[in-house]
PDB file of C-alpha atoms in Angstrom:
ATOM      1  CA  MET A   1      96.195 109.783  94.601  1.00 87.00           C
ATOM      2  CA  ILE A   2      94.048 109.252  97.664  1.00 90.00           C
ATOM      3  CA  VAL A   3      95.691 107.574 100.650  1.00 90.00           C
ATOM      4  CA  ASN A   4      93.270 105.840 102.994  1.00 91.00           C
ATOM      5  CA  GLU A   5      93.957 105.773 106.711  1.00 88.00           C
ATOM      6  CA  LYS A   6      95.153 102.505 108.283  1.00 88.00           C
ATOM      7  CA  ALA A   7      92.555 102.542 111.087  1.00 88.00           C
ATOM      8  CA  PRO A   8      90.119  99.567 111.064  1.00 92.00           C
ATOM      9  CA  LEU A   9      87.034 101.696 110.325  1.00 93.00           C
ATOM     10  CA  SER A  10      88.781 103.416 107.415  1.00 92.00           C
ATOM     11  CA  ARG A  11      89.911 100.058 106.045  1.00 93.00           C
ATOM     12  CA  ALA A  12      86.324  98.795 106.238  1.00 95.00           C
ATOM     13  CA  MET A  13      85.095 101.844 104.317  1.00 95.00           C
ATOM     14  CA  LEU A  14      87.659 101.447 101.505  1.00 95.00           C
ATOM     15  CA  PRO A  15      85.098 100.301  98.877  1.00 96.00           C
ATOM     16  CA  GLU A  16      82.980 103.367  99.621  1.00 95.00           C
ATOM     17  CA  LEU A  17      86.002 105.636  99.265  1.00 93.00           C
ATOM     18  CA  GLN A  18      86.907 104.015  95.959  1.00 95.00           C
ATOM     19  CA  ARG A  19      83.336 104.455  94.731  1.00 94.00           C
ATOM     20  CA  HIS A  20      83.405 108.191  95.501  1.00 93.00           C
ATOM     21  CA  ALA A  21      86.912 108.823  94.163  1.00 91.00           C
ATOM     22  CA  PRO A  22      87.038 110.821  90.924  1.00 89.00           C
ATOM     23  CA  PRO A  23      87.632 108.778  87.758  1.00 92.00           C
ATOM     24  CA  GLY A  24      91.325 108.134  87.209  1.00 91.00           C
ATOM     25  CA  VAL A  25      92.328 108.953  90.792  1.00 90.00           C
ATOM     26  CA  PRO A  26      93.819 105.860  92.452  1.00 93.00           C
ATOM     27  CA  VAL A  27      93.014 104.999  96.070  1.00 94.00           C
ATOM     28  CA  PHE A  28      95.960 103.586  98.011  1.00 93.00           C
ATOM     29  CA  GLN A  29      95.405 101.435 101.089  1.00 94.00           C
ATOM     30  CA  PRO A  30      98.614 101.013 103.101  1.00 91.00           C
ATOM     31  CA  GLU A  31      99.154  97.682 104.809  1.00 91.00           C
ATOM     32  CA  ARG A  32      99.236  97.585 108.606  1.00 88.00           C
ATOM     33  CA  GLU A  33     102.992  96.934 108.641  1.00 91.00           C
ATOM     34  CA  ASP A  34     103.763  99.799 106.212  1.00 90.00           C
ATOM     35  CA  PRO A  35     105.175 103.029 107.664  1.00 90.00           C
ATOM     36  CA  ASP A  36     102.600 105.736 108.333  1.00 85.00           C
ATOM     37  CA  VAL A  37     102.549 107.735 105.096  1.00 86.00           C
ATOM     38  CA  TRP A  38     101.256 110.852 106.844  1.00 83.00           C
ATOM     39  CA  GLN A  39     104.115 110.825 109.341  1.00 86.00           C
ATOM     40  CA  VAL A  40     106.658 110.266 106.554  1.00 89.00           C
ATOM     41  CA  LEU A  41     105.240 113.159 104.491  1.00 88.00           C
ATOM     42  CA  GLY A  42     104.660 115.482 107.444  1.00 88.00           C
ATOM     43  CA  GLY A  43     100.891 115.526 107.120  1.00 89.00           C
ATOM     44  CA  ASP A  44      97.843 114.284 108.988  1.00 88.00           C
ATOM     45  CA  LYS A  45      94.510 112.664 108.214  1.00 84.00           C
ATOM     46  CA  ASP A  46      92.336 114.905 106.014  1.00 89.00           C
ATOM     47  CA  ASP A  47      95.331 116.937 104.798  1.00 92.00           C
ATOM     48  CA  PHE A  48      95.885 117.576 101.109  1.00 93.00           C
ATOM     49  CA  LEU A  49      99.486 117.450  99.973  1.00 92.00           C
ATOM     50  CA  VAL A  50      99.755 118.824  96.442  1.00 91.00           C
ATOM     51  CA  TYR A  51     102.960 118.125  94.525  1.00 88.00           C
ATOM     52  CA  ASP A  52     104.193 119.920  91.413  1.00 85.00           C
ATOM     53  CA  ARG A  53     105.342 118.275  88.189  1.00 80.00           C
ATOM     54  CA  CYS A  54     108.866 117.912  89.542  1.00 81.00           C
ATOM     55  CA  GLY A  55     107.623 115.943  92.551  1.00 84.00           C
ATOM     56  CA  ARG A  56     108.132 118.752  95.071  1.00 86.00           C
ATOM     57  CA  LEU A  57     105.560 119.681  97.680  1.00 90.00           C
ATOM     58  CA  ALA A  58     103.772 122.786  96.391  1.00 90.00           C
ATOM     59  CA  PHE A  59     100.884 123.057  98.884  1.00 93.00           C
ATOM     60  CA  HIS A  60     100.021 121.480 102.226  1.00 95.00           C
ATOM     61  CA  ILE A  61      96.385 122.208 103.037  1.00 95.00           C
ATOM     62  CA  GLN A  62      95.210 121.328 106.546  1.00 95.00           C
ATOM     63  CA  LEU A  63      91.844 121.288 108.272  1.00 92.00           C
ATOM     64  CA  PRO A  64      89.602 123.298 108.242  1.00 94.00           C
ATOM     65  CA  PHE A  65      90.794 124.576 104.836  1.00 94.00           C
ATOM     66  CA  SER A  66      90.875 121.057 103.364  1.00 92.00           C
ATOM     67  CA  PHE A  67      87.083 120.713 103.463  1.00 92.00           C
ATOM     68  CA  LEU A  68      86.099 120.422  99.817  1.00 87.00           C
ATOM     69  CA  HIS A  69      83.381 123.057  99.984  1.00 89.00           C
ATOM     70  CA  PHE A  70      86.202 125.621 100.286  1.00 93.00           C
ATOM     71  CA  PRO A  71      88.036 126.530  97.053  1.00 94.00           C
ATOM     72  CA  TYR A  72      91.570 125.985  98.418  1.00 94.00           C
ATOM     73  CA  VAL A  73      92.178 122.371  97.364  1.00 93.00           C
ATOM     74  CA  GLU A  74      90.969 122.850  93.804  1.00 91.00           C
ATOM     75  CA  ALA A  75      92.903 126.113  93.506  1.00 93.00           C
ATOM     76  CA  ALA A  76      96.106 124.444  94.745  1.00 92.00           C
ATOM     77  CA  ILE A  77      95.753 121.576  92.278  1.00 88.00           C
ATOM     78  CA  ARG A  78      94.989 123.888  89.369  1.00 88.00           C
ATOM     79  CA  SER A  79      97.814 126.229  90.309  1.00 88.00           C
ATOM     80  CA  SER A  80     100.326 123.392  90.619  1.00 86.00           C
ATOM     81  CA  HIS A  81      99.266 121.951  87.298  1.00 80.00           C
ATOM     82  CA  ILE A  82      99.154 125.201  85.322  1.00 81.00           C
ATOM     83  CA  LYS A  83     101.840 127.460  86.799  1.00 75.00           C
ATOM     84  CA  ASP A  84     105.610 127.074  86.695  1.00 64.00           C
ATOM     85  CA  PHE A  85     106.678 127.731  90.300  1.00 62.00           C
ATOM     86  CA  CYS A  86     110.374 126.946  90.123  1.00 64.00           C
ATOM     87  CA  GLY A  87     111.203 128.096  86.596  1.00 60.00           C
ATOM     88  CA  ASN A  88     113.778 125.298  86.288  1.00 62.00           C
ATOM     89  CA  CYS A  89     111.522 122.516  85.071  1.00 60.00           C
ATOM     90  CA  SER A  90     112.623 120.445  82.077  1.00 63.00           C
ATOM     91  CA  LEU A  91     108.943 120.068  81.147  1.00 59.00           C
ATOM     92  CA  TYR A  92     109.038 123.652  79.918  1.00 57.00           C
ATOM     93  CA  PRO A  93     111.312 123.882  76.849  1.00 56.00           C
ATOM     94  CA  ASN A  94     111.757 127.665  77.038  1.00 51.00           C
ATOM     95  CA  THR A  95     113.149 127.533  80.603  1.00 46.00           C
ATOM     96  CA  THR A  96     115.401 124.472  80.264  1.00 41.00           C
ATOM     97  CA  GLN A  97     118.207 126.279  78.430  1.00 43.00           C
ATOM     98  CA  GLU A  98     117.959 129.206  80.822  1.00 43.00           C
ATOM     99  CA  ALA A  99     118.044 126.936  83.873  1.00 43.00           C
ATOM    100  CA  ASN A 100     121.006 124.925  82.588  1.00 42.00           C
ATOM    101  CA  SER A 101     123.041 128.042  81.845  1.00 43.00           C
ATOM    102  CA  THR A 102     122.467 129.597  85.273  1.00 42.00           C
ATOM    103  CA  MET A 103     122.696 126.498  87.479  1.00 42.00           C
ATOM    104  CA  GLU A 104     126.402 126.108  88.228  1.00 42.00           C
ATOM    105  CA  GLY A 105     125.921 124.949  91.791  1.00 42.00           C
ATOM    106  CA  PHE A 106     123.696 125.274  94.803  1.00 41.00           C
ATOM    107  CA  ALA A 107     123.988 128.407  96.889  1.00 41.00           C
ATOM    108  CA  THR A 108     124.019 127.925 100.616  1.00 39.00           C
ATOM    109  CA  PRO A 109     123.551 130.689 103.204  1.00 42.00           C
ATOM    110  CA  SER A 110     127.231 130.492 104.165  1.00 41.00           C
ATOM    111  CA  SER A 111     128.362 130.972 100.544  1.00 39.00           C
ATOM    112  CA  LEU A 112     126.329 134.138  99.990  1.00 40.00           C
ATOM    113  CA  PRO A 113     128.197 137.407 100.700  1.00 42.00           C
ATOM    114  CA  GLU A 114     125.486 138.930 102.898  1.00 43.00           C
ATOM    115  CA  HIS A 115     125.516 135.836 105.133  1.00 41.00           C
ATOM    116  CA  GLU A 116     129.264 135.600 105.737  1.00 42.00           C
ATOM    117  CA  GLY A 117     130.004 135.012 109.392  1.00 42.00           C
ATOM    118  CA  MET A 118     126.331 134.517 110.245  1.00 41.00           C
ATOM    119  CA  GLU A 119     124.639 131.280 111.336  1.00 43.00           C
ATOM    120  CA  SER A 120     121.389 130.452 109.595  1.00 40.00           C
ATOM    121  CA  GLU A 121     118.454 130.214 112.010  1.00 43.00           C
ATOM    122  CA  THR A 122     116.167 128.477 109.525  1.00 41.00           C
ATOM    123  CA  PRO A 123     117.017 125.364 107.554  1.00 43.00           C
ATOM    124  CA  VAL A 124     117.528 125.672 103.815  1.00 43.00           C
ATOM    125  CA  HIS A 125     115.426 123.262 101.741  1.00 45.00           C
ATOM    126  CA  GLN A 126     116.847 122.218  98.379  1.00 42.00           C
TER     127      GLN A 126
END
């Protein structure tokens, strides 16, 4: 999906953006009163946010690496589509049984033996 910026010039250029979008890729134009999608997602204009099949952020590609003449955007999309990053995806039948048998609960830094009595300096993302 392509998300167009809410700025007046970007809104005026929406038909041009839609014309250049690849077939099958929708172009979303947020309304002026909608929340800023880039702020909500932690990105900025011209960033590429690539999500995996489970809906998790796999790659966040920022300028100057998001220019399409570099291979990074295509590689991130291909990698997210082809590879199994998490190993716990129900879309892969051979890992579903394995994931269900090993997932008894979420481990937090305080529940791991090597972290007992220690405060975590970095947040844990689940």
